[in-house]
Amino acid sequence: MDTKVYRINEKDIDIIDKAAAVIRRGGIVAFPTETVYGLGGNALDAKASKKIFAAKGRPQDNPLIVHVADFDVSRYVKNIPHKAMLLMEAFWPGPITIIMKKSDIIPDTVTAGLDSVGIRMPENRVARKLIEASRVPIAAPSANLSGKPSPTTIEHCIEDLTGKVDMIIGGDRSEVGLESTVVDTSEDKITILRPGAITLEMLEEVVGEVFIDPAINGITDKNVVPRAPGMKYRHYAPKAPLVIVKGDKNRVVEYINNKVKESTEKIGVMATDETCHMYNVEHVISIGSGKNPGKIAANLFDSLREFDKIDIGLIYSEGFPEEGLGMAIMNRLKKAAGYKIIEV
Ligand code: TXA
Ligand code: MG
């Protein structure tokens, strides 16, 4: 398939219209959002969603998120719980996906057979204009090949999807850099199924008590089935194995330096601005200042992809505090590491 690539911003209405025409014809388009780039198709067209699954190599049991540009989502859901409404008013447009019971208009292929649907209104202007111009809701998972880190630049999409999709549009980096918070409002309890930039604390301010699906901390118990099917797959993984080292900063640096000394393998280190000069290794990537979790979130996936360009045998990453946005950062990092964590 010939994939058209257009580097654009929200003023390039002609190109956005072209992309919308592709969506209306049943084609698929990678486009920017503030969280990560998405791979979109008409959410009311089962065939388009099948193309999305095929292009990504995505497991069939992993539902897609439906993206809208209008607050009136009543056609897509059975009912809008009061707390879901409060969340939409507080955080849309923005990095939060709200799960509600789906209506019949949403094909089963989009929700992978579930009776609920996740809906998100992105903030990114290109994304919003694309949805408006398409005049249909857009089903879109992250625009990476399944298993790879989510794409935060148009280059990442080009790397993964050239030849597999009709069109790739965008230009700006995704400023949040982690996928949206997924919140289930379809049951009485409000539950976070995937942490993101809208944090537990922010949600609780709006709807009171919020629960966390145990699967976000890794599936240690075979009886725990994650409610977001996507959470069970090894994700975000760089090619080389990744190990997280957590603890006092100096001890972390000492531990990793010792490992480097003992090892015959080429080792990469993911560190912060404050610590990167402390390592005796050639391949150190600073992910940003440890004082700025927003920067760390924004750089995480790009840094993981950077390691793939270097031929290394093993990556060590420093761990980060898990409060606020740190919960989402560590959730993605732990998954990338296959939950290999060393406490020092
Ligand atoms: O920020 C984002 O959410 C990005 C951009 C493109 O909007 N999209 C994204 O989609 O990350 P994806 O498909 O990579 O991740 C969707 C996650 C998966 O873990 C999936 O299992 C979960 O949301 N999910 C979607 N619909 C669901 C549903 N009805 N019930 C439970 N989990 C659902
Ligand atoms: Mg994804």
mmCIF file of C-alpha atoms and ligand atoms in Angstrom:
data_model
loop_
_atom_site.group_PDB
_atom_site.id
_atom_site.type_symbol
_atom_site.label_atom_id
_atom_site.label_comp_id
_atom_site.label_asym_id
_atom_site.label_seq_id
_atom_site.Cartn_x
_atom_site.Cartn_y
_atom_site.Cartn_z
ATOM 1 C CA MET A 1 0.000 0.000 0.000
ATOM 2 C CA ASP A 2 1.230 3.469 -0.866
ATOM 3 C CA THR A 3 1.235 5.501 2.358
ATOM 4 C CA LYS A 4 0.935 9.278 1.869
ATOM 5 C CA VAL A 5 2.801 11.345 4.470
ATOM 6 C CA TYR A 6 1.930 14.992 5.126
ATOM 7 C CA ARG A 7 3.776 17.143 7.664
ATOM 8 C CA ILE A 8 1.129 19.653 8.646
ATOM 9 C CA ASN A 9 -0.335 21.765 11.433
ATOM 10 C CA GLU A 10 -3.944 22.690 12.157
ATOM 11 C CA LYS A 11 -3.915 25.450 9.516
ATOM 12 C CA ASP A 12 -3.485 22.944 6.662
ATOM 13 C CA ILE A 13 -7.211 22.479 6.223
ATOM 14 C CA ASP A 14 -6.861 21.067 2.696
ATOM 15 C CA ILE A 15 -4.801 18.136 3.922
ATOM 16 C CA ILE A 16 -7.064 17.584 6.929
ATOM 17 C CA ASP A 17 -10.009 17.456 4.484
ATOM 18 C CA LYS A 18 -8.133 14.886 2.371
ATOM 19 C CA ALA A 19 -7.511 12.765 5.461
ATOM 20 C CA ALA A 20 -11.189 13.076 6.416
ATOM 21 C CA ALA A 21 -12.169 11.871 2.939
ATOM 22 C CA VAL A 22 -9.937 8.806 3.429
ATOM 23 C CA ILE A 23 -11.701 8.072 6.733
ATOM 24 C CA ARG A 24 -15.144 8.478 5.150
ATOM 25 C CA ARG A 25 -14.149 6.079 2.358
ATOM 26 C CA GLY A 26 -13.258 3.437 4.979
ATOM 27 C CA GLY A 27 -9.481 4.014 4.939
ATOM 28 C CA ILE A 28 -7.126 4.474 7.905
ATOM 29 C CA VAL A 29 -5.007 7.494 8.865
ATOM 30 C CA ALA A 30 -2.338 8.054 11.541
ATOM 31 C CA PHE A 31 -2.861 11.459 13.175
ATOM 32 C CA PRO A 32 -1.462 13.445 16.117
ATOM 33 C CA THR A 33 -3.083 13.773 19.523
ATOM 34 C CA GLU A 34 -1.723 15.380 22.687
ATOM 35 C CA THR A 35 -1.154 11.971 24.321
ATOM 36 C CA VAL A 36 0.314 9.843 21.521
ATOM 37 C CA TYR A 37 -0.362 9.549 17.779
ATOM 38 C CA GLY A 38 -3.480 7.535 16.921
ATOM 39 C CA LEU A 39 -4.332 5.252 13.974
ATOM 40 C CA GLY A 40 -7.876 6.196 13.043
ATOM 41 C CA GLY A 41 -10.763 4.853 11.030
ATOM 42 C CA ASN A 42 -14.546 5.384 10.949
ATOM 43 C CA ALA A 43 -15.781 4.059 14.306
ATOM 44 C CA LEU A 44 -19.177 3.168 12.823
ATOM 45 C CA ASP A 45 -17.627 0.983 10.105
ATOM 46 C CA ALA A 46 -16.624 -2.527 11.226
ATOM 47 C CA LYS A 47 -14.440 -2.989 8.127
ATOM 48 C CA ALA A 48 -12.354 0.077 8.948
ATOM 49 C CA SER A 49 -11.649 -1.202 12.447
ATOM 50 C CA LYS A 50 -10.570 -4.562 11.003
ATOM 51 C CA LYS A 51 -8.020 -2.698 8.892
ATOM 52 C CA ILE A 52 -6.689 -1.001 12.039
ATOM 53 C CA PHE A 53 -6.195 -4.328 13.829
ATOM 54 C CA ALA A 54 -4.433 -5.764 10.751
ATOM 55 C CA ALA A 55 -2.079 -2.785 10.238
ATOM 56 C CA LYS A 56 -0.936 -2.826 13.873
ATOM 57 C CA GLY A 57 -0.855 -6.599 14.282
ATOM 58 C CA ARG A 58 -3.121 -5.996 17.269
ATOM 59 C CA PRO A 59 -4.672 -8.895 19.228
ATOM 60 C CA GLN A 60 -8.379 -9.202 18.364
ATOM 61 C CA ASP A 61 -9.497 -9.023 22.014
ATOM 62 C CA ASN A 62 -8.144 -5.516 22.610
ATOM 63 C CA PRO A 63 -10.829 -2.819 22.121
ATOM 64 C CA LEU A 64 -10.298 0.510 20.352
ATOM 65 C CA ILE A 65 -11.010 3.963 21.811
ATOM 66 C CA VAL A 66 -13.641 6.077 20.029
ATOM 67 C CA HIS A 67 -12.593 9.718 19.518
ATOM 68 C CA VAL A 68 -15.177 12.502 19.307
ATOM 69 C CA ALA A 69 -15.138 16.265 18.791
ATOM 70 C CA ASP A 70 -18.587 16.924 20.286
ATOM 71 C CA PHE A 71 -19.818 16.565 23.869
ATOM 72 C CA ASP A 72 -23.037 14.898 22.755
ATOM 73 C CA VAL A 73 -22.039 11.221 22.870
ATOM 74 C CA SER A 74 -25.571 9.950 23.555
ATOM 75 C CA ARG A 75 -25.758 8.074 20.205
ATOM 76 C CA TYR A 76 -22.780 5.906 21.119
ATOM 77 C CA VAL A 77 -23.756 4.833 24.637
ATOM 78 C CA LYS A 78 -26.772 3.298 26.399
ATOM 79 C CA ASN A 79 -26.774 5.944 29.083
ATOM 80 C CA ILE A 80 -24.410 8.566 30.465
ATOM 81 C CA PRO A 81 -23.793 7.982 34.182
ATOM 82 C CA HIS A 82 -23.805 11.177 36.235
ATOM 83 C CA LYS A 83 -20.153 10.733 37.214
ATOM 84 C CA ALA A 84 -19.159 10.220 33.571
ATOM 85 C CA MET A 85 -20.808 13.552 32.775
ATOM 86 C CA LEU A 86 -18.853 15.245 35.573
ATOM 87 C CA LEU A 87 -15.602 13.814 34.209
ATOM 88 C CA MET A 88 -16.344 14.972 30.671
ATOM 89 C CA GLU A 89 -17.135 18.484 31.900
ATOM 90 C CA ALA A 90 -13.977 18.615 33.997
ATOM 91 C CA PHE A 91 -11.420 17.059 31.635
ATOM 92 C CA TRP A 92 -12.625 17.109 28.006
ATOM 93 C CA PRO A 93 -11.054 17.918 25.684
ATOM 94 C CA GLY A 94 -8.052 16.169 27.173
ATOM 95 C CA PRO A 95 -6.145 12.996 28.017
ATOM 96 C CA ILE A 96 -8.963 10.898 29.498
ATOM 97 C CA THR A 97 -11.000 8.032 28.038
ATOM 98 C CA ILE A 98 -14.345 7.367 29.662
ATOM 99 C CA ILE A 99 -15.856 3.887 29.480
ATOM 100 C CA MET A 100 -19.645 3.557 29.347
ATOM 101 C CA LYS A 101 -22.102 0.861 28.187
ATOM 102 C CA LYS A 102 -22.122 0.946 24.390
ATOM 103 C CA SER A 103 -25.131 1.417 22.093
ATOM 104 C CA ASP A 104 -25.789 -0.863 19.115
ATOM 105 C CA ILE A 105 -24.437 1.687 16.639
ATOM 106 C CA ILE A 106 -20.852 0.881 17.735
ATOM 107 C CA PRO A 107 -19.755 -2.322 15.954
ATOM 108 C CA ASP A 108 -18.550 -5.246 18.093
ATOM 109 C CA THR A 109 -15.224 -5.241 16.240
ATOM 110 C CA VAL A 110 -14.461 -1.781 17.707
ATOM 111 C CA THR A 111 -15.042 -2.904 21.293
ATOM 112 C CA ALA A 112 -13.623 -6.413 20.738
ATOM 113 C CA GLY A 113 -16.973 -7.876 21.743
ATOM 114 C CA LEU A 114 -17.273 -5.978 25.053
ATOM 115 C CA ASP A 115 -20.610 -4.359 25.944
ATOM 116 C CA SER A 116 -18.842 -1.108 26.838
ATOM 117 C CA VAL A 117 -17.026 1.542 24.814
ATOM 118 C CA GLY A 118 -14.221 3.946 25.715
ATOM 119 C CA ILE A 119 -14.763 7.503 24.445
ATOM 120 C CA ARG A 120 -12.264 10.367 24.374
ATOM 121 C CA MET A 121 -12.318 13.952 23.124
ATOM 122 C CA PRO A 122 -8.714 14.878 22.308
ATOM 123 C CA GLU A 123 -7.430 18.393 22.786
ATOM 124 C CA ASN A 124 -5.011 18.441 19.825
ATOM 125 C CA ARG A 125 -6.324 20.818 17.107
ATOM 126 C CA VAL A 126 -5.432 18.614 14.132
ATOM 127 C CA ALA A 127 -7.195 15.676 15.785
ATOM 128 C CA ARG A 128 -10.316 17.722 16.543
ATOM 129 C CA LYS A 129 -10.471 19.204 13.035
ATOM 130 C CA LEU A 130 -10.001 15.755 11.501
ATOM 131 C CA ILE A 131 -12.891 14.318 13.526
ATOM 132 C CA GLU A 132 -15.114 17.290 12.675
ATOM 133 C CA ALA A 133 -14.280 17.103 8.954
ATOM 134 C CA SER A 134 -14.873 13.323 8.909
ATOM 135 C CA ARG A 135 -18.358 13.843 10.388
ATOM 136 C CA VAL A 136 -18.029 10.435 12.088
ATOM 137 C CA PRO A 137 -16.442 9.374 15.386
ATOM 138 C CA ILE A 138 -12.920 7.997 14.859
ATOM 139 C CA ALA A 139 -11.844 4.671 16.373
ATOM 140 C CA ALA A 140 -8.126 4.898 17.130
ATOM 141 C CA PRO A 141 -5.612 2.912 19.103
ATOM 142 C CA SER A 142 -2.067 4.248 19.411
ATOM 143 C CA ALA A 143 -0.376 4.334 15.977
ATOM 144 C CA ASN A 144 2.478 1.931 16.786
ATOM 145 C CA LEU A 145 2.993 -1.667 15.750
ATOM 146 C CA SER A 146 1.568 -3.796 18.533
ATOM 147 C CA GLY A 147 4.162 -4.292 21.297
ATOM 148 C CA LYS A 148 6.327 -1.284 20.396
ATOM 149 C CA PRO A 149 6.392 1.936 22.429
ATOM 150 C CA SER A 150 3.510 4.261 21.492
ATOM 151 C CA PRO A 151 4.424 6.916 18.909
ATOM 152 C CA THR A 152 4.950 10.478 20.120
ATOM 153 C CA THR A 153 6.313 11.877 16.819
ATOM 154 C CA ILE A 154 5.368 11.564 13.163
ATOM 155 C CA GLU A 155 8.743 9.811 12.609
ATOM 156 C CA HIS A 156 7.692 7.006 14.961
ATOM 157 C CA CYS A 157 4.508 6.504 12.887
ATOM 158 C CA ILE A 158 6.473 6.524 9.628
ATOM 159 C CA GLU A 159 8.861 3.923 11.083
ATOM 160 C CA ASP A 160 6.055 1.592 12.133
ATOM 161 C CA LEU A 161 3.293 2.064 9.580
ATOM 162 C CA THR A 162 4.721 2.931 6.166
ATOM 163 C CA GLY A 163 3.120 0.632 3.607
ATOM 164 C CA LYS A 164 0.425 -0.447 6.076
ATOM 165 C CA VAL A 165 -1.902 2.595 6.236
ATOM 166 C CA ASP A 166 -3.408 5.040 3.732
ATOM 167 C CA MET A 167 -2.067 8.244 5.223
ATOM 168 C CA ILE A 168 0.075 9.685 8.011
ATOM 169 C CA ILE A 169 -0.434 13.326 9.030
ATOM 170 C CA GLY A 170 1.037 15.491 11.758
ATOM 171 C CA GLY A 171 4.219 17.185 12.809
ATOM 172 C CA ASP A 172 4.153 18.273 16.411
ATOM 173 C CA ARG A 173 5.423 16.042 19.181
ATOM 174 C CA SER A 174 2.687 14.708 21.465
ATOM 175 C CA GLU A 175 3.135 16.975 24.464
ATOM 176 C CA VAL A 176 1.758 14.608 27.126
ATOM 177 C CA GLY A 177 3.654 11.611 25.740
ATOM 178 C CA LEU A 178 1.702 8.890 27.609
ATOM 179 C CA GLU A 179 -1.649 7.451 26.561
ATOM 180 C CA SER A 180 -4.846 8.744 28.135
ATOM 181 C CA THR A 181 -6.110 7.778 31.562
ATOM 182 C CA VAL A 182 -8.772 5.079 31.028
ATOM 183 C CA VAL A 183 -11.628 5.323 33.545
ATOM 184 C CA ASP A 184 -14.492 2.856 33.764
ATOM 185 C CA THR A 185 -17.791 4.526 34.699
ATOM 186 C CA SER A 186 -19.985 1.655 33.492
ATOM 187 C CA GLU A 187 -20.156 0.070 36.982
ATOM 188 C CA ASP A 188 -21.108 1.707 40.284
ATOM 189 C CA LYS A 189 -17.482 2.026 41.338
ATOM 190 C CA ILE A 190 -15.365 4.437 39.297
ATOM 191 C CA THR A 191 -12.159 2.589 38.393
ATOM 192 C CA ILE A 192 -8.895 3.574 36.704
ATOM 193 C CA LEU A 193 -8.013 0.841 34.211
ATOM 194 C CA ARG A 194 -4.919 2.644 32.888
ATOM 195 C CA PRO A 195 -3.210 5.573 34.648
ATOM 196 C CA GLY A 196 -2.377 8.708 32.641
ATOM 197 C CA ALA A 197 -1.946 12.459 32.871
ATOM 198 C CA ILE A 198 -5.345 12.888 34.524
ATOM 199 C CA THR A 199 -4.239 11.527 37.880
ATOM 200 C CA LEU A 200 -6.066 9.667 40.655
ATOM 201 C CA GLU A 201 -5.999 12.844 42.753
ATOM 202 C CA MET A 202 -7.544 14.923 39.932
ATOM 203 C CA LEU A 203 -10.308 12.359 39.381
ATOM 204 C CA GLU A 204 -11.135 12.112 43.091
ATOM 205 C CA GLU A 205 -11.586 15.866 43.290
ATOM 206 C CA VAL A 206 -14.394 15.583 40.739
ATOM 207 C CA VAL A 207 -16.166 12.292 41.553
ATOM 208 C CA GLY A 208 -15.064 11.287 45.047
ATOM 209 C CA GLU A 209 -13.636 7.840 45.686
ATOM 210 C CA VAL A 210 -11.879 6.229 42.713
ATOM 211 C CA PHE A 211 -10.578 2.644 42.605
ATOM 212 C CA ILE A 212 -7.558 1.319 40.747
ATOM 213 C CA ASP A 213 -7.729 -1.908 38.753
ATOM 214 C CA PRO A 214 -5.144 -4.208 40.368
ATOM 215 C CA ALA A 215 -3.892 -5.246 36.926
ATOM 216 C CA ILE A 216 -2.116 -1.896 36.482
ATOM 217 C CA ASN A 217 0.566 -3.037 38.905
ATOM 218 C CA GLY A 218 1.351 -6.109 36.891
ATOM 219 C CA ILE A 219 -0.352 -9.435 36.757
ATOM 220 C CA THR A 220 1.210 -11.531 39.465
ATOM 221 C CA ASP A 221 -1.891 -13.576 40.103
ATOM 222 C CA LYS A 222 -3.248 -15.712 37.254
ATOM 223 C CA ASN A 223 -6.766 -15.168 38.585
ATOM 224 C CA VAL A 224 -6.604 -11.397 38.093
ATOM 225 C CA VAL A 225 -8.057 -10.538 34.698
ATOM 226 C CA PRO A 226 -7.399 -6.924 33.727
ATOM 227 C CA ARG A 227 -10.579 -5.051 32.830
ATOM 228 C CA ALA A 228 -8.714 -3.176 30.078
ATOM 229 C CA PRO A 229 -7.673 -6.086 27.878
ATOM 230 C CA GLY A 230 -4.716 -4.056 26.565
ATOM 231 C CA MET A 231 -3.097 -4.040 29.994
ATOM 232 C CA LYS A 232 -2.158 -7.707 29.799
ATOM 233 C CA TYR A 233 0.110 -7.471 26.788
ATOM 234 C CA ARG A 234 3.861 -6.823 27.017
ATOM 235 C CA HIS A 235 4.044 -3.334 25.710
ATOM 236 C CA TYR A 236 6.322 -0.444 25.102
ATOM 237 C CA ALA A 237 9.222 -2.816 24.971
ATOM 238 C CA PRO A 238 12.565 -1.835 23.531
ATOM 239 C CA LYS A 239 14.439 -4.682 21.773
ATOM 240 C CA ALA A 240 16.992 -5.116 24.567
ATOM 241 C CA PRO A 241 15.773 -6.339 27.969
ATOM 242 C CA LEU A 242 15.146 -3.508 30.430
ATOM 243 C CA VAL A 243 15.649 -3.600 34.199
ATOM 244 C CA ILE A 244 14.469 -0.896 36.630
ATOM 245 C CA VAL A 245 16.722 -0.064 39.577
ATOM 246 C CA LYS A 246 14.906 1.706 42.411
ATOM 247 C CA GLY A 247 16.103 3.293 45.626
ATOM 248 C CA ASP A 248 18.381 6.011 46.988
ATOM 249 C CA LYS A 249 19.939 7.902 44.065
ATOM 250 C CA ASN A 250 23.580 7.253 44.994
ATOM 251 C CA ARG A 251 22.984 3.571 45.624
ATOM 252 C CA VAL A 252 21.210 3.228 42.270
ATOM 253 C CA VAL A 253 24.158 4.818 40.462
ATOM 254 C CA GLU A 254 26.654 2.659 42.351
ATOM 255 C CA TYR A 255 24.685 -0.537 41.656
ATOM 256 C CA ILE A 256 24.456 0.162 37.932
ATOM 257 C CA ASN A 257 28.120 1.213 37.657
ATOM 258 C CA ASN A 258 29.158 -2.027 39.348
ATOM 259 C CA LYS A 259 27.027 -4.066 36.957
ATOM 260 C CA VAL A 260 28.593 -2.269 34.018
ATOM 261 C CA LYS A 261 32.092 -3.074 35.331
ATOM 262 C CA GLU A 262 31.270 -6.778 35.726
ATOM 263 C CA SER A 263 29.451 -7.170 32.433
ATOM 264 C CA THR A 264 30.813 -8.104 29.045
ATOM 265 C CA GLU A 265 27.606 -6.879 27.382
ATOM 266 C CA LYS A 266 27.093 -3.396 26.023
ATOM 267 C CA ILE A 267 24.835 -1.667 28.556
ATOM 268 C CA GLY A 268 22.578 1.369 28.147
ATOM 269 C CA VAL A 269 21.352 3.528 31.018
ATOM 270 C CA MET A 270 18.204 5.646 31.186
ATOM 271 C CA ALA A 271 18.925 8.382 33.727
ATOM 272 C CA THR A 272 17.955 11.952 34.576
ATOM 273 C CA ASP A 273 19.633 15.329 33.973
ATOM 274 C CA GLU A 274 20.807 15.235 37.593
ATOM 275 C CA THR A 275 22.416 11.776 37.414
ATOM 276 C CA CYS A 276 23.469 11.135 33.800
ATOM 277 C CA HIS A 277 27.044 12.413 34.320
ATOM 278 C CA MET A 278 27.519 9.954 37.219
ATOM 279 C CA TYR A 279 27.562 6.814 35.041
ATOM 280 C CA ASN A 280 30.692 5.273 33.538
ATOM 281 C CA VAL A 281 28.885 4.103 30.395
ATOM 282 C CA GLU A 282 28.948 5.198 26.802
ATOM 283 C CA HIS A 283 25.215 4.953 26.213
ATOM 284 C CA VAL A 284 23.398 7.102 28.755
ATOM 285 C CA ILE A 285 20.128 8.782 27.771
ATOM 286 C CA SER A 286 18.764 11.473 30.059
ATOM 287 C CA ILE A 287 15.004 11.381 30.086
ATOM 288 C CA GLY A 288 14.741 14.889 31.631
ATOM 289 C CA SER A 289 15.032 16.472 35.038
ATOM 290 C CA GLY A 290 13.914 14.304 37.939
ATOM 291 C CA LYS A 291 12.130 17.426 39.213
ATOM 292 C CA ASN A 292 9.894 17.575 36.142
ATOM 293 C CA PRO A 293 7.647 14.498 35.794
ATOM 294 C CA GLY A 294 5.846 16.135 32.833
ATOM 295 C CA LYS A 295 9.102 16.117 30.854
ATOM 296 C CA ILE A 296 9.866 12.536 31.846
ATOM 297 C CA ALA A 297 6.406 11.439 30.671
ATOM 298 C CA ALA A 298 6.839 13.323 27.395
ATOM 299 C CA ASN A 299 10.265 11.751 26.687
ATOM 300 C CA LEU A 300 9.721 8.192 27.899
ATOM 301 C CA PHE A 301 8.594 6.435 24.712
ATOM 302 C CA ASP A 302 11.000 8.360 22.503
ATOM 303 C CA SER A 303 13.906 7.401 24.798
ATOM 304 C CA LEU A 304 12.889 3.731 24.723
ATOM 305 C CA ARG A 305 12.865 3.875 20.917
ATOM 306 C CA GLU A 306 16.309 5.597 20.936
ATOM 307 C CA PHE A 307 17.825 2.547 22.625
ATOM 308 C CA ASP A 308 16.604 0.420 19.710
ATOM 309 C CA LYS A 309 18.887 2.414 17.403
ATOM 310 C CA ILE A 310 21.943 1.447 19.459
ATOM 311 C CA ASP A 311 23.102 -2.152 19.453
ATOM 312 C CA ILE A 312 23.018 -2.875 23.182
ATOM 313 C CA GLY A 313 22.474 -6.015 25.209
ATOM 314 C CA LEU A 314 20.766 -4.641 28.315
ATOM 315 C CA ILE A 315 19.193 -1.397 29.539
ATOM 316 C CA TYR A 316 19.054 -0.205 33.134
ATOM 317 C CA SER A 317 16.574 2.526 34.011
ATOM 318 C CA GLU A 318 16.333 4.513 37.198
ATOM 319 C CA GLY A 319 12.952 4.219 38.917
ATOM 320 C CA PHE A 320 10.760 7.267 39.587
ATOM 321 C CA PRO A 321 8.451 8.268 42.452
ATOM 322 C CA GLU A 322 4.938 6.913 41.876
ATOM 323 C CA GLU A 323 2.806 9.820 43.076
ATOM 324 C CA GLY A 324 0.699 11.937 40.695
ATOM 325 C CA LEU A 325 1.856 11.564 37.097
ATOM 326 C CA GLY A 326 4.554 9.200 38.410
ATOM 327 C CA MET A 327 1.935 6.422 38.618
ATOM 328 C CA ALA A 328 1.491 6.517 34.833
ATOM 329 C CA ILE A 329 5.228 6.871 34.145
ATOM 330 C CA MET A 330 6.093 3.866 36.311
ATOM 331 C CA ASN A 331 3.166 1.832 34.916
ATOM 332 C CA ARG A 332 4.600 2.158 31.372
ATOM 333 C CA LEU A 333 8.199 1.676 32.504
ATOM 334 C CA LYS A 334 7.349 -1.460 34.512
ATOM 335 C CA LYS A 335 5.512 -2.937 31.546
ATOM 336 C CA ALA A 336 8.477 -2.161 29.294
ATOM 337 C CA ALA A 337 10.674 -3.974 31.827
ATOM 338 C CA GLY A 338 8.351 -6.960 32.041
ATOM 339 C CA TYR A 339 8.121 -6.045 35.786
ATOM 340 C CA LYS A 340 11.845 -6.683 36.414
ATOM 341 C CA ILE A 341 12.600 -4.296 39.291
ATOM 342 C CA ILE A 342 15.617 -4.325 41.584
ATOM 343 C CA GLU A 343 15.372 -2.440 44.894
ATOM 344 C CA VAL A 344 18.726 -1.262 46.217
HETATM 345 O O1 TXA B 1 -4.260 8.453 24.558
HETATM 346 C C1 TXA B 1 -4.836 7.482 24.080
HETATM 347 O O2 TXA B 1 -5.717 6.851 24.678
HETATM 348 C C2 TXA B 1 -4.404 7.044 22.673
HETATM 349 C C3 TXA B 1 -4.781 8.153 21.677
HETATM 350 C C4 TXA B 1 -4.580 7.761 20.236
HETATM 351 O O3 TXA B 1 -6.087 8.579 21.927
HETATM 352 N N1 TXA B 1 -5.033 5.797 22.322
HETATM 353 C C5 TXA B 1 -4.645 4.622 22.890
HETATM 354 O O4 TXA B 1 -5.334 3.537 22.448
HETATM 355 O O5 TXA B 1 -3.776 4.543 23.729
HETATM 356 P P1 TXA B 1 -4.896 2.031 22.693
HETATM 357 O O6 TXA B 1 -5.795 1.244 21.861
HETATM 358 O O7 TXA B 1 -3.444 1.888 22.446
HETATM 359 O O8 TXA B 1 -5.230 1.743 24.181
HETATM 360 C C6 TXA B 1 -6.587 1.620 24.577
HETATM 361 C C7 TXA B 1 -6.663 0.977 25.939
HETATM 362 C C8 TXA B 1 -6.368 -0.503 25.891
HETATM 363 O O9 TXA B 1 -5.667 -0.887 27.058
HETATM 364 C C9 TXA B 1 -7.781 -1.097 25.885
HETATM 365 O O10 TXA B 1 -7.795 -2.409 26.385
HETATM 366 C C10 TXA B 1 -8.541 -0.115 26.760
HETATM 367 O O11 TXA B 1 -7.988 1.142 26.438
HETATM 368 N N2 TXA B 1 -9.972 -0.080 26.424
HETATM 369 C C11 TXA B 1 -10.578 0.459 25.339
HETATM 370 N N3 TXA B 1 -11.909 0.258 25.359
HETATM 371 C C12 TXA B 1 -12.175 -0.420 26.498
HETATM 372 C C13 TXA B 1 -13.358 -0.963 27.105
HETATM 373 N N4 TXA B 1 -14.554 -0.824 26.545
HETATM 374 N N5 TXA B 1 -13.232 -1.620 28.286
HETATM 375 C C14 TXA B 1 -12.019 -1.768 28.878
HETATM 376 N N6 TXA B 1 -10.861 -1.292 28.347
HETATM 377 C C15 TXA B 1 -10.941 -0.635 27.185
HETATM 378 MG MG MG B 2 -1.569 1.213 22.426
#
